PDB file of C-alpha atoms and ligand atoms in Angstrom:
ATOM      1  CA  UNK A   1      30.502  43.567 175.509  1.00  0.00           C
ATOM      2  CA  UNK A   2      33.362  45.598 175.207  1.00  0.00           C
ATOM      3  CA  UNK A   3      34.104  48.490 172.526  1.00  0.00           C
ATOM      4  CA  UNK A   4      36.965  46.738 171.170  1.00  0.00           C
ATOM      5  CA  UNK A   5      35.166  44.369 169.928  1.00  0.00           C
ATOM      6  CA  UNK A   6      32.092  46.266 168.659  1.00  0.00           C
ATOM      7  CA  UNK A   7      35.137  48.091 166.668  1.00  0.00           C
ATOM      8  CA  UNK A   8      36.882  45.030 165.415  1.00  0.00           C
ATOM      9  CA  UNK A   9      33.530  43.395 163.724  1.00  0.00           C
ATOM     10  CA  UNK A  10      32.314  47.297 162.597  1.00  0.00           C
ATOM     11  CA  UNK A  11      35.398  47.523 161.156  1.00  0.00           C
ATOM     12  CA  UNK A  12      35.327  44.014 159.401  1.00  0.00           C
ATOM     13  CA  UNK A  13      31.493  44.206 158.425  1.00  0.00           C
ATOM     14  CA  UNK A  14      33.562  47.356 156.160  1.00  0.00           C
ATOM     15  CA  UNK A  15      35.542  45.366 154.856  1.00  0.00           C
ATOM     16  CA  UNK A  16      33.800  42.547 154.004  1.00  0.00           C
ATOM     17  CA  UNK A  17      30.685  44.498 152.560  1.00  0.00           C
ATOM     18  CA  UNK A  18      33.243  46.669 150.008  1.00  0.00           C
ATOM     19  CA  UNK A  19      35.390  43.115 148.681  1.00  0.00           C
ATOM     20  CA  UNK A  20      31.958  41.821 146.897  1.00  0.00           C
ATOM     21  CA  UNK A  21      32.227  44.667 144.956  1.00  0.00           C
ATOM     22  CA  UNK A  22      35.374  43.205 143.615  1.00  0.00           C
ATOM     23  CA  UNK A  23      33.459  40.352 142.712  1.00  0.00           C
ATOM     24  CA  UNK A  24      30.590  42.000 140.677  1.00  0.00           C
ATOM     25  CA  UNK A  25      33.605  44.340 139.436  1.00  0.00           C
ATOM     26  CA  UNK A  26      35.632  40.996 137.505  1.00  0.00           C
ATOM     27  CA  UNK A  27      32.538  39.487 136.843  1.00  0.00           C
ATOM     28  CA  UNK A  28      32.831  36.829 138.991  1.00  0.00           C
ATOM     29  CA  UNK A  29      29.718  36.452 139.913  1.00  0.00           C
ATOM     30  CA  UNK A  30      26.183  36.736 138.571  1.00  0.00           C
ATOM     31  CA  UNK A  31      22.980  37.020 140.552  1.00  0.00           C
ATOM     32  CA  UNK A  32      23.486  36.487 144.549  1.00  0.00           C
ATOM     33  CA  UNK A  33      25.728  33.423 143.821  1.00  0.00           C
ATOM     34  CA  UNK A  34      29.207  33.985 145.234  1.00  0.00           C
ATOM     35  CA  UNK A  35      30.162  35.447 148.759  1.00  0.00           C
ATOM     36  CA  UNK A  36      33.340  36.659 150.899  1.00  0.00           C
ATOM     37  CA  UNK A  37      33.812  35.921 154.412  1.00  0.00           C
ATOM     38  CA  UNK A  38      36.622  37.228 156.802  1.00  0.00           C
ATOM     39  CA  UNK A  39      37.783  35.862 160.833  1.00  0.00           C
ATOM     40  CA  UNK A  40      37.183  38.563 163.355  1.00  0.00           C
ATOM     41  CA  UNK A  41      40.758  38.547 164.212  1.00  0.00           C
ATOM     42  CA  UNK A  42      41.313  37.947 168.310  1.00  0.00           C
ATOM     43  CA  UNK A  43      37.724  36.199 168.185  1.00  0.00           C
ATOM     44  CA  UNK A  44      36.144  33.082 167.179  1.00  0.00           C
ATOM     45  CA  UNK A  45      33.794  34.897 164.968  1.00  0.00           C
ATOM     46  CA  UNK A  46      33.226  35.220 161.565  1.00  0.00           C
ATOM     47  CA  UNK A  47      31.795  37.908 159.365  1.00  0.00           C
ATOM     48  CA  UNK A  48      30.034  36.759 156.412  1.00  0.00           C
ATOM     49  CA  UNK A  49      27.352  38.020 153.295  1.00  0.00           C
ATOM     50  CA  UNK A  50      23.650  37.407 154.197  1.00  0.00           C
ATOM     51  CA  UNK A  51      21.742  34.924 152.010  1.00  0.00           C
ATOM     52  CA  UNK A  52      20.125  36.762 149.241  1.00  0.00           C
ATOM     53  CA  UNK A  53      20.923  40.313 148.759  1.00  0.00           C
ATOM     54  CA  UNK A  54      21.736  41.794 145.518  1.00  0.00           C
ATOM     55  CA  UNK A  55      25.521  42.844 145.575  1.00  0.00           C
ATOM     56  CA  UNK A  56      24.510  46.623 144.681  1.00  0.00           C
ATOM     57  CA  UNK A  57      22.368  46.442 147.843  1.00  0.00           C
ATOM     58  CA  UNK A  58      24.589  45.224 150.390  1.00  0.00           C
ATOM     59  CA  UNK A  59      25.610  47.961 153.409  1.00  0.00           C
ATOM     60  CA  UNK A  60      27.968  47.187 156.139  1.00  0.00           C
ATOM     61  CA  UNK A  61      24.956  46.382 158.635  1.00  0.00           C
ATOM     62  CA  UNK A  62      23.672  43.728 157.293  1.00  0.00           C
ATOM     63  CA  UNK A  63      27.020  41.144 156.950  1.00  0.00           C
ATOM     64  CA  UNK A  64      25.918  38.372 159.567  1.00  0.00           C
ATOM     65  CA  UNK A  65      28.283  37.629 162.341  1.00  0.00           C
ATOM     66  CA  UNK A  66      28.690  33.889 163.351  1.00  0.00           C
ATOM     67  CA  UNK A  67      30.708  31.619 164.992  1.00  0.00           C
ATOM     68  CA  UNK A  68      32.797  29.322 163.826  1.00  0.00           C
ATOM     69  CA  UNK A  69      30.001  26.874 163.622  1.00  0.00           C
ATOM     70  CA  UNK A  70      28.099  29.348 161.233  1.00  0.00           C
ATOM     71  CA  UNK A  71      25.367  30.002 163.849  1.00  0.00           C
ATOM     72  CA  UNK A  72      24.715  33.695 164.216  1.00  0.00           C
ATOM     73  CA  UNK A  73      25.236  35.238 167.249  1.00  0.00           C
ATOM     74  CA  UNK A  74      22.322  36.820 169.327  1.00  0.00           C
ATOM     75  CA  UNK A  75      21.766  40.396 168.410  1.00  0.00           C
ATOM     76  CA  UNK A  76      22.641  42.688 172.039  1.00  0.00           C
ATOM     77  CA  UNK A  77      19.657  44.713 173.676  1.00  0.00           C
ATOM     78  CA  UNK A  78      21.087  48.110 171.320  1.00  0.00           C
ATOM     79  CA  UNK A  79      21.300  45.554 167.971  1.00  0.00           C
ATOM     80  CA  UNK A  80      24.510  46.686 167.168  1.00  0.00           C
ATOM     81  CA  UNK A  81      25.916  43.525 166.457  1.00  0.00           C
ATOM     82  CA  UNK A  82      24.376  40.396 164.902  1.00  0.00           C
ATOM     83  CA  UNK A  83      21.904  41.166 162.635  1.00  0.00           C
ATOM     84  CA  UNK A  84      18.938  37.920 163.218  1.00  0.00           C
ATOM     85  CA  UNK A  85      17.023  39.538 160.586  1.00  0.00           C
ATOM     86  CA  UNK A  86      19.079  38.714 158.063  1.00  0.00           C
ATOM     87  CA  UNK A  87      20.458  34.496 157.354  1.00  0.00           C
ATOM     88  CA  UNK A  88      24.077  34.331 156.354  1.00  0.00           C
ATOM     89  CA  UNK A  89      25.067  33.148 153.119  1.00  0.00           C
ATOM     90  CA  UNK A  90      23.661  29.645 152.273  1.00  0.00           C
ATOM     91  CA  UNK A  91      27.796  28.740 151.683  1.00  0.00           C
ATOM     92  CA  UNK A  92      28.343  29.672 155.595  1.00  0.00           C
ATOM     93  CA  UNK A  93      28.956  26.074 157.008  1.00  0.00           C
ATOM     94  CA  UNK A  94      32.107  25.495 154.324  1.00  0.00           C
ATOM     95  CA  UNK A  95      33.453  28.738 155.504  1.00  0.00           C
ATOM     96  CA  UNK A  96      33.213  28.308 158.771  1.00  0.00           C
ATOM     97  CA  UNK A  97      35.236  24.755 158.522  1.00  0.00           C
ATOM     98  CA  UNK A  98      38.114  26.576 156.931  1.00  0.00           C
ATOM     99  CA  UNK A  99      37.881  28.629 159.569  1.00  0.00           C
ATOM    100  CA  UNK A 100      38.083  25.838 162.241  1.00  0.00           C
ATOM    101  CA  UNK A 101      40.600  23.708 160.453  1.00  0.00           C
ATOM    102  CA  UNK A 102      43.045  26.421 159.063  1.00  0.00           C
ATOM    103  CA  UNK A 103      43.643  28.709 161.824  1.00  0.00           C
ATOM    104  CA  UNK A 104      46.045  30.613 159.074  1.00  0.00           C
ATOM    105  CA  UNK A 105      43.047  31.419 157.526  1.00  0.00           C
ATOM    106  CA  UNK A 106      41.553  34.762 157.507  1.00  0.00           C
ATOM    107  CA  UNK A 107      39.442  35.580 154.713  1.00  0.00           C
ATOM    108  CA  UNK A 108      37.570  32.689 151.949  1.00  0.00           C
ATOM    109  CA  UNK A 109      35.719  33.512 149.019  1.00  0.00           C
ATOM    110  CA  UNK A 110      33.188  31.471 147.149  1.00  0.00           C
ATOM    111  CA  UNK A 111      32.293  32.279 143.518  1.00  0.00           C
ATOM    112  CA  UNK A 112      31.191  30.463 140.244  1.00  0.00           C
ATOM    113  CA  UNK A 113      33.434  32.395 137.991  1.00  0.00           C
ATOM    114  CA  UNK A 114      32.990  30.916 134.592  1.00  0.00           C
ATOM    115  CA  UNK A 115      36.384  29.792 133.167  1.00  0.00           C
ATOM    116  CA  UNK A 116      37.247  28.186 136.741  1.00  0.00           C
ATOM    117  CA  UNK A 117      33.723  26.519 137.256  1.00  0.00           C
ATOM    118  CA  UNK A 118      34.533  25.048 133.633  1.00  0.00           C
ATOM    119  CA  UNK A 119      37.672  23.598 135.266  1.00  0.00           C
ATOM    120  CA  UNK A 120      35.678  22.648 137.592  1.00  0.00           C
ATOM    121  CA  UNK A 121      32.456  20.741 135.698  1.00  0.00           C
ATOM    122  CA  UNK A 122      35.250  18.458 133.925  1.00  0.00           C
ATOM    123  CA  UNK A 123      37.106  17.611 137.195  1.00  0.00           C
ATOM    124  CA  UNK A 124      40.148  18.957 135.729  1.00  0.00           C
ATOM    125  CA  UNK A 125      42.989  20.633 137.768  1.00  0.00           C
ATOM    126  CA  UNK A 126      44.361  23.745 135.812  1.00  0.00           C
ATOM    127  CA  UNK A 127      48.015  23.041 134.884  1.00  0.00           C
ATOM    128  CA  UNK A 128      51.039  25.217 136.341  1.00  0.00           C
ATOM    129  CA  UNK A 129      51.689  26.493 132.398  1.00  0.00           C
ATOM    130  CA  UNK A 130      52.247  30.248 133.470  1.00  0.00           C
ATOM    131  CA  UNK A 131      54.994  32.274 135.619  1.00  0.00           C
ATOM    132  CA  UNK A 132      51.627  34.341 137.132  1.00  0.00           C
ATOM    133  CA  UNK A 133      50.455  30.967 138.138  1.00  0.00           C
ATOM    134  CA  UNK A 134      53.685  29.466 139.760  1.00  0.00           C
ATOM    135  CA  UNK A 135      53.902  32.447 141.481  1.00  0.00           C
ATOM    136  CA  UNK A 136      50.152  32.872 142.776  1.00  0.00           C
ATOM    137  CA  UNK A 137      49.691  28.780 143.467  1.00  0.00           C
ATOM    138  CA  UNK A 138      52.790  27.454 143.365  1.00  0.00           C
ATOM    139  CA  UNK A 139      51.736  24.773 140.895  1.00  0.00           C
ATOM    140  CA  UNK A 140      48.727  23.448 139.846  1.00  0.00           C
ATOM    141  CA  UNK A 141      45.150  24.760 140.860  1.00  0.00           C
ATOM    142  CA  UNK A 142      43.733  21.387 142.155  1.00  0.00           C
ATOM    143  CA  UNK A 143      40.206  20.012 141.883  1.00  0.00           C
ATOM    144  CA  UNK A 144      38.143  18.725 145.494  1.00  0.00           C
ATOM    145  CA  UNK A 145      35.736  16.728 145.512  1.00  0.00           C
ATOM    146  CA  UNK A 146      32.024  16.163 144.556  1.00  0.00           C
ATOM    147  CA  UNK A 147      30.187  17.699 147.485  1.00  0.00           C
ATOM    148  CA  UNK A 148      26.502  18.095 148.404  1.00  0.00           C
ATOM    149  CA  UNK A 149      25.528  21.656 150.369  1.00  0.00           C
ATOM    150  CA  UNK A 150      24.142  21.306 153.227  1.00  0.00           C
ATOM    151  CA  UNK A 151      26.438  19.766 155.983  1.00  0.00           C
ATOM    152  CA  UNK A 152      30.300  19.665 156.687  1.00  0.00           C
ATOM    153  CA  UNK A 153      31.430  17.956 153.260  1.00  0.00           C
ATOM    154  CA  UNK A 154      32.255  20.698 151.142  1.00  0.00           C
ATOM    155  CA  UNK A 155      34.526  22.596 154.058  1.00  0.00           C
ATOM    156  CA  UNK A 156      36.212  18.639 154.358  1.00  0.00           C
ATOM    157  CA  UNK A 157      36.914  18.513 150.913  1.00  0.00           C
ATOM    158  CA  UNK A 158      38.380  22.451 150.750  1.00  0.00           C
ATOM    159  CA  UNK A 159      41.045  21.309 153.921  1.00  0.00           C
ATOM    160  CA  UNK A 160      41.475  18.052 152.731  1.00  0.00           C
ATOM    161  CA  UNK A 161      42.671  19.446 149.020  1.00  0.00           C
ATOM    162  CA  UNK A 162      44.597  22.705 150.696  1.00  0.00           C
ATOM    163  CA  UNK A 163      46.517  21.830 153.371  1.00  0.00           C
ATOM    164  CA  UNK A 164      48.897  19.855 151.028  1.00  0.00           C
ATOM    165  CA  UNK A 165      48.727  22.300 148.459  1.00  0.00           C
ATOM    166  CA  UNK A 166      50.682  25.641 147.856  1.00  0.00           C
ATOM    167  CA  UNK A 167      46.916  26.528 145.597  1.00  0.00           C
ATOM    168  CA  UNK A 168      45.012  28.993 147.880  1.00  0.00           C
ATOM    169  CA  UNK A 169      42.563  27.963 144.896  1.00  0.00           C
ATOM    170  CA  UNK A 170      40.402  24.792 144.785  1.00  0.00           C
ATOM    171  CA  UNK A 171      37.921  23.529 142.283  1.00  0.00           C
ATOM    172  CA  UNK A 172      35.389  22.250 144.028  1.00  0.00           C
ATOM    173  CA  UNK A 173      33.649  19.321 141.670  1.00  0.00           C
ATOM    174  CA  UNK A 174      30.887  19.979 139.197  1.00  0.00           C
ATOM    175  CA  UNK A 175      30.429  23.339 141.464  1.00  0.00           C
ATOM    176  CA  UNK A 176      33.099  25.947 141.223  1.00  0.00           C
ATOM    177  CA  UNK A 177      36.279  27.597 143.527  1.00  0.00           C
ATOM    178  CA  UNK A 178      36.940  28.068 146.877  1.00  0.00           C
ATOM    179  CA  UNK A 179      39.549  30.211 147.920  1.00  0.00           C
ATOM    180  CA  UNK A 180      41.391  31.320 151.072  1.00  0.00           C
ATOM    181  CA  UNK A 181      43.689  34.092 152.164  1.00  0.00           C
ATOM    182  CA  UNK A 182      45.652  35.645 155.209  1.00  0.00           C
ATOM    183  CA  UNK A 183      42.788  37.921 155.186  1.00  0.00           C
ATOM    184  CA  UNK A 184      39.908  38.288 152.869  1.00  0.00           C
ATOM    185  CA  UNK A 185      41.206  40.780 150.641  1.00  0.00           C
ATOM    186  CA  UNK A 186      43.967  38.026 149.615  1.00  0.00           C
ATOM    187  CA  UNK A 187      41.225  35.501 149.913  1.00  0.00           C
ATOM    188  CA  UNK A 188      39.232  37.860 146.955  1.00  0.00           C
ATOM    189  CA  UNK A 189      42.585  38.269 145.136  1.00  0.00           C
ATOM    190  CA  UNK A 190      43.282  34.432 144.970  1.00  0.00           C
ATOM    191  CA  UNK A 191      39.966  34.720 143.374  1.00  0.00           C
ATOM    192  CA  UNK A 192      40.259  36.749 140.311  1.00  0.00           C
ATOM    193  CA  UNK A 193      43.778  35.236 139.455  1.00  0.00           C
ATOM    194  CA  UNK A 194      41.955  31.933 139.491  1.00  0.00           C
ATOM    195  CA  UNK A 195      39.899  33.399 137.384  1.00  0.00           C
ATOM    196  CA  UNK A 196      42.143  34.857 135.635  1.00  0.00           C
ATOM    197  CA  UNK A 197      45.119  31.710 134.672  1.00  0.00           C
ATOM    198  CA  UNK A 198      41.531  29.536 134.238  1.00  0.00           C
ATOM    199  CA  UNK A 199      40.434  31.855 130.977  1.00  0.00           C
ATOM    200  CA  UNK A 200      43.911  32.033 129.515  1.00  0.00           C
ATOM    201  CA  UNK A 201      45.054  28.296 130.181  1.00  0.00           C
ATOM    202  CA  UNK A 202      41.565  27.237 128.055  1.00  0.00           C
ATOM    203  CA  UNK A 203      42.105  29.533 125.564  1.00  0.00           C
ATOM    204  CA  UNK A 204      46.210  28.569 125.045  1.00  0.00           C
ATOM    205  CA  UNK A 205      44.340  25.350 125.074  1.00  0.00           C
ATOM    206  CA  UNK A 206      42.279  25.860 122.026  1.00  0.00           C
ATOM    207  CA  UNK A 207      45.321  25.715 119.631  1.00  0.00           C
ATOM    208  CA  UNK A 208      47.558  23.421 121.296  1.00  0.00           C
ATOM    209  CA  UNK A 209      49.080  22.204 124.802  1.00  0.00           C
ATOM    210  CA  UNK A 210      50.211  24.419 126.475  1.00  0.00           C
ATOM    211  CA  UNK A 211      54.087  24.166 127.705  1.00  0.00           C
ATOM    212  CA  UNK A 212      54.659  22.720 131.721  1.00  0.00           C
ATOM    213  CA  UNK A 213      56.767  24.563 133.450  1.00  0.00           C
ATOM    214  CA  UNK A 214      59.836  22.496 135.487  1.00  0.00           C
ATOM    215  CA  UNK A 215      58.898  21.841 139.215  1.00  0.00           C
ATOM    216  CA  UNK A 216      62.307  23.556 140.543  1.00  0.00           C
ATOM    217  CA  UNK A 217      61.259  26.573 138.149  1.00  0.00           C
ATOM    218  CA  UNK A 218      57.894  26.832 139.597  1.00  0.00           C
ATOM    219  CA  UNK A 219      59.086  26.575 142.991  1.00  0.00           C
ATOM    220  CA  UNK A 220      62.208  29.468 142.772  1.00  0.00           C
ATOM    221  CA  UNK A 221      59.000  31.606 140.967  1.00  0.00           C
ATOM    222  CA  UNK A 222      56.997  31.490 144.159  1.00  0.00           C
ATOM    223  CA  UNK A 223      59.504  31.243 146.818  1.00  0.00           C
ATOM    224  CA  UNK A 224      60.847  34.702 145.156  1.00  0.00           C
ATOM    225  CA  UNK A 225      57.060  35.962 144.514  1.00  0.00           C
ATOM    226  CA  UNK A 226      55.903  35.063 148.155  1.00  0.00           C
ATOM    227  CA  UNK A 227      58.765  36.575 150.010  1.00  0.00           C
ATOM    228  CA  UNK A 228      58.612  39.718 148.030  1.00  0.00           C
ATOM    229  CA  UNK A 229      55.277  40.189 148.548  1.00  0.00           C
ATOM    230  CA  UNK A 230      54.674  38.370 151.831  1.00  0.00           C
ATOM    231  CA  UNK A 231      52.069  36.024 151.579  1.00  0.00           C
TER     232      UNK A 231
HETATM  233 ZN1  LIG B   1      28.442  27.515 145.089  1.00  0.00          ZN
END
Protein backbone atom coordinates (compact mmCIF):
# COMPACT_ATOMS: atom_id res chain seq x y z
CA UNK A 1 0.00 0.00 0.00
CA UNK A 2 1.37 3.11 -0.91
CA UNK A 3 1.60 6.47 1.27
CA UNK A 4 -0.47 8.33 -1.05
CA UNK A 5 -3.11 6.61 -0.35
CA UNK A 6 -2.77 6.11 3.43
CA UNK A 7 -2.72 10.16 3.07
CA UNK A 8 -5.70 10.56 0.86
CA UNK A 9 -8.20 8.38 3.26
CA UNK A 10 -6.25 10.04 6.63
CA UNK A 11 -6.96 13.05 5.19
CA UNK A 12 -10.69 12.25 4.30
CA UNK A 13 -11.41 10.24 7.63
CA UNK A 14 -10.64 14.41 8.78
CA UNK A 15 -12.89 15.52 6.96
CA UNK A 16 -15.57 13.41 7.20
CA UNK A 17 -15.33 13.00 11.12
CA UNK A 18 -15.44 17.19 11.56
CA UNK A 19 -18.81 17.66 8.84
CA UNK A 20 -21.13 15.64 11.51
CA UNK A 21 -20.44 18.26 13.66
CA UNK A 22 -22.28 20.44 11.28
CA UNK A 23 -25.03 18.23 11.65
CA UNK A 24 -25.40 18.16 15.52
CA UNK A 25 -24.46 22.03 15.09
CA UNK A 26 -28.11 22.85 12.85
CA UNK A 27 -29.79 20.35 14.64
CA UNK A 28 -30.18 18.10 12.08
CA UNK A 29 -29.94 15.28 13.72
CA UNK A 30 -30.83 13.72 17.05
CA UNK A 31 -29.39 10.58 18.59
CA UNK A 32 -26.97 8.51 16.07
CA UNK A 33 -29.57 8.96 13.25
CA UNK A 34 -28.02 10.86 10.34
CA UNK A 35 -24.47 10.31 8.73
CA UNK A 36 -21.97 11.93 6.03
CA UNK A 37 -20.03 9.99 3.67
CA UNK A 38 -17.30 11.26 1.16
CA UNK A 39 -15.42 9.22 -2.26
CA UNK A 40 -11.75 8.75 -1.65
CA UNK A 41 -11.01 10.73 -4.65
CA UNK A 42 -8.55 8.60 -7.28
CA UNK A 43 -10.05 5.36 -5.50
CA UNK A 44 -13.06 3.31 -5.45
CA UNK A 45 -13.40 3.77 -1.80
CA UNK A 46 -15.57 5.38 0.38
CA UNK A 47 -15.25 6.89 3.80
CA UNK A 48 -18.21 6.72 5.89
CA UNK A 49 -19.60 7.17 9.93
CA UNK A 50 -19.57 3.84 11.88
CA UNK A 51 -22.96 2.51 13.04
CA UNK A 52 -23.65 3.79 16.44
CA UNK A 53 -21.41 6.32 17.88
CA UNK A 54 -22.57 9.35 19.56
CA UNK A 55 -21.61 12.43 17.32
CA UNK A 56 -19.58 14.05 20.37
CA UNK A 57 -17.60 10.78 20.35
CA UNK A 58 -16.59 10.34 16.93
CA UNK A 59 -12.48 10.73 16.15
CA UNK A 60 -11.03 10.50 12.76
CA UNK A 61 -10.00 6.69 13.37
CA UNK A 62 -12.89 5.24 13.59
CA UNK A 63 -14.83 6.48 10.03
CA UNK A 64 -15.04 2.96 8.20
CA UNK A 65 -13.53 2.73 4.81
CA UNK A 66 -15.48 0.65 2.15
CA UNK A 67 -15.87 0.05 -1.22
CA UNK A 68 -18.23 1.00 -3.35
CA UNK A 69 -20.25 -2.00 -2.45
CA UNK A 70 -20.23 -0.81 1.29
CA UNK A 71 -18.07 -3.79 2.37
CA UNK A 72 -15.20 -2.65 4.53
CA UNK A 73 -11.95 -3.18 3.51
CA UNK A 74 -9.50 -5.54 5.44
CA UNK A 75 -7.61 -3.70 8.07
CA UNK A 76 -3.40 -3.95 6.89
CA UNK A 77 -0.95 -5.91 9.30
CA UNK A 78 -0.09 -2.00 11.08
CA UNK A 79 -4.25 -1.28 11.21
CA UNK A 80 -3.85 1.91 9.83
CA UNK A 81 -6.55 1.73 7.56
CA UNK A 82 -9.94 -0.01 7.83
CA UNK A 83 -11.08 -0.10 11.08
CA UNK A 84 -13.13 -4.03 11.32
CA UNK A 85 -13.89 -3.14 14.76
CA UNK A 86 -16.15 -0.76 14.04
CA UNK A 87 -19.60 -1.47 11.25
CA UNK A 88 -20.25 1.48 9.01
CA UNK A 89 -23.31 3.34 9.22
CA UNK A 90 -26.47 1.13 8.87
CA UNK A 91 -27.34 3.86 5.69
CA UNK A 92 -23.92 2.57 3.93
CA UNK A 93 -25.48 0.48 1.01
CA UNK A 94 -27.63 3.82 -0.31
CA UNK A 95 -24.42 5.68 -0.20
CA UNK A 96 -22.47 3.53 -1.78
CA UNK A 97 -25.09 3.34 -4.92
CA UNK A 98 -24.77 7.06 -5.34
CA UNK A 99 -21.47 6.47 -5.38
CA UNK A 100 -21.59 3.81 -8.19
CA UNK A 101 -24.25 5.47 -10.24
CA UNK A 102 -23.17 9.22 -10.00
CA UNK A 103 -19.58 9.24 -10.58
CA UNK A 104 -20.03 13.31 -10.07
CA UNK A 105 -20.67 12.47 -6.76
CA UNK A 106 -18.35 13.08 -3.98
CA UNK A 107 -19.81 13.53 -0.73
CA UNK A 108 -23.89 12.34 0.47
CA UNK A 109 -25.43 13.06 3.61
CA UNK A 110 -28.31 11.34 5.29
CA UNK A 111 -30.30 13.08 8.05
CA UNK A 112 -33.93 13.22 9.48
CA UNK A 113 -34.02 16.91 9.88
CA UNK A 114 -37.47 17.73 11.06
CA UNK A 115 -39.11 20.29 8.70
CA UNK A 116 -37.73 18.17 5.59
CA UNK A 117 -38.72 14.66 7.06
CA UNK A 118 -42.26 16.47 7.43
CA UNK A 119 -42.02 17.04 3.66
CA UNK A 120 -41.17 13.95 3.54
CA UNK A 121 -44.00 11.84 5.80
CA UNK A 122 -46.74 13.61 3.46
CA UNK A 123 -44.99 12.71 0.15
CA UNK A 124 -44.91 16.24 -0.69
CA UNK A 125 -42.16 17.90 -2.86
CA UNK A 126 -41.24 21.41 -1.37
CA UNK A 127 -42.22 24.09 -3.94
CA UNK A 128 -39.51 26.43 -5.72
CA UNK A 129 -41.32 29.63 -3.69
CA UNK A 130 -37.86 31.25 -2.71
CA UNK A 131 -34.79 32.96 -4.69
CA UNK A 132 -32.41 30.82 -1.92
CA UNK A 133 -34.17 27.84 -3.25
CA UNK A 134 -33.97 28.46 -7.11
CA UNK A 135 -30.63 29.12 -6.57
CA UNK A 136 -29.59 26.04 -4.25
CA UNK A 137 -32.06 23.37 -6.30
CA UNK A 138 -32.94 24.91 -9.16
CA UNK A 139 -36.63 24.23 -8.59
CA UNK A 140 -38.44 22.09 -6.58
CA UNK A 141 -36.96 19.72 -3.80
CA UNK A 142 -38.53 16.41 -5.08
CA UNK A 143 -39.86 13.46 -3.09
CA UNK A 144 -38.36 9.47 -3.94
CA UNK A 145 -39.88 6.84 -3.21
CA UNK A 146 -41.12 4.53 -0.35
CA UNK A 147 -38.06 2.42 0.38
CA UNK A 148 -37.30 -0.41 2.81
CA UNK A 149 -33.43 -0.42 4.39
CA UNK A 150 -31.75 -3.09 3.88
CA UNK A 151 -30.83 -3.75 0.14
CA UNK A 152 -30.23 -1.53 -3.04
CA UNK A 153 -33.79 0.28 -3.11
CA UNK A 154 -33.27 3.32 -1.33
CA UNK A 155 -29.78 4.22 -3.39
CA UNK A 156 -32.33 3.30 -6.75
CA UNK A 157 -34.79 5.59 -5.70
CA UNK A 158 -32.02 8.59 -4.71
CA UNK A 159 -30.50 8.15 -8.70
CA UNK A 160 -33.64 7.51 -10.10
CA UNK A 161 -35.18 11.02 -8.52
CA UNK A 162 -31.59 13.01 -9.06
CA UNK A 163 -30.27 12.46 -12.15
CA UNK A 164 -33.21 14.41 -13.77
CA UNK A 165 -33.26 16.87 -11.21
CA UNK A 166 -31.20 20.16 -10.66
CA UNK A 167 -32.31 19.22 -6.42
CA UNK A 168 -29.04 17.87 -4.87
CA UNK A 169 -31.97 17.30 -2.21
CA UNK A 170 -34.41 14.34 -2.19
CA UNK A 171 -37.17 13.38 0.15
CA UNK A 172 -36.98 10.08 0.52
CA UNK A 173 -40.80 8.74 1.41
CA UNK A 174 -42.18 8.50 4.91
CA UNK A 175 -38.21 8.58 5.87
CA UNK A 176 -36.39 11.81 5.36
CA UNK A 177 -33.46 13.55 2.80
CA UNK A 178 -30.76 12.42 0.99
CA UNK A 179 -28.38 14.68 -0.32
CA UNK A 180 -25.31 14.78 -2.58
CA UNK A 181 -22.46 17.11 -3.36
CA UNK A 182 -19.14 17.56 -5.43
CA UNK A 183 -17.66 16.71 -2.20
CA UNK A 184 -19.14 16.16 1.16
CA UNK A 185 -18.85 19.47 2.52
CA UNK A 186 -21.41 20.59 -0.38
CA UNK A 187 -23.13 17.32 0.19
CA UNK A 188 -23.60 18.69 4.22
CA UNK A 189 -24.42 22.18 2.85
CA UNK A 190 -27.25 20.89 0.49
CA UNK A 191 -28.31 19.62 3.79
CA UNK A 192 -28.98 22.46 6.04
CA UNK A 193 -30.50 24.61 3.13
CA UNK A 194 -32.92 21.73 2.77
CA UNK A 195 -33.43 22.17 5.99
CA UNK A 196 -33.51 25.37 5.92
CA UNK A 197 -36.30 26.41 2.63
CA UNK A 198 -38.32 23.13 4.34
CA UNK A 199 -38.98 25.26 7.83
CA UNK A 200 -39.72 28.53 6.09
CA UNK A 201 -41.87 27.14 3.06
CA UNK A 202 -44.27 25.38 6.06
CA UNK A 203 -44.34 28.21 8.00
CA UNK A 204 -45.21 30.85 4.78
CA UNK A 205 -47.57 27.99 4.50
CA UNK A 206 -49.43 28.47 7.68
CA UNK A 207 -51.06 31.79 6.53
CA UNK A 208 -51.44 31.31 2.97
CA UNK A 209 -49.80 29.87 -0.39
CA UNK A 210 -47.00 30.82 -0.88
CA UNK A 211 -46.15 32.69 -4.40
CA UNK A 212 -44.36 30.21 -7.43
CA UNK A 213 -41.74 31.62 -8.84
CA UNK A 214 -41.66 31.62 -13.07
CA UNK A 215 -39.57 28.64 -14.47
CA UNK A 216 -37.27 31.10 -16.70
CA UNK A 217 -36.82 33.13 -13.29
CA UNK A 218 -35.78 30.16 -11.41
CA UNK A 219 -33.55 29.02 -13.99
CA UNK A 220 -31.49 32.68 -14.70
CA UNK A 221 -31.36 32.49 -10.45
CA UNK A 222 -29.31 29.33 -10.56
CA UNK A 223 -27.52 29.50 -13.75
CA UNK A 224 -26.14 32.99 -12.20
CA UNK A 225 -25.86 31.35 -8.52
CA UNK A 226 -24.01 28.15 -9.84
CA UNK A 227 -21.51 29.84 -12.03
CA UNK A 228 -20.65 32.33 -9.40
CA UNK A 229 -20.10 29.99 -6.99
CA UNK A 230 -19.14 26.91 -9.01
CA UNK A 231 -21.11 24.12 -8.19
ZN1 LIG B 1 -32.79 7.28 7.71
Amino acid sequence: MSTGILDTIARVREEVCALHAELTRYELVVWTAGNVSARVPGHELMVIKPSGVSYQDLTPEQMVVTDLYGVPVPGDATGEWGNPALSPSSDTAAHAYVYRHMPEVGGVVHTHSTYATAWAARGESIPCVLTMMSDEFGGSIPVGPFALIGDDSIGHGIVETLKNSNSPAVLMQNHGPFTIGKDAKSAVKAAVMCEEVARTVHIARQLGEPIAIDQSHIDSLYARYQNVYGQ
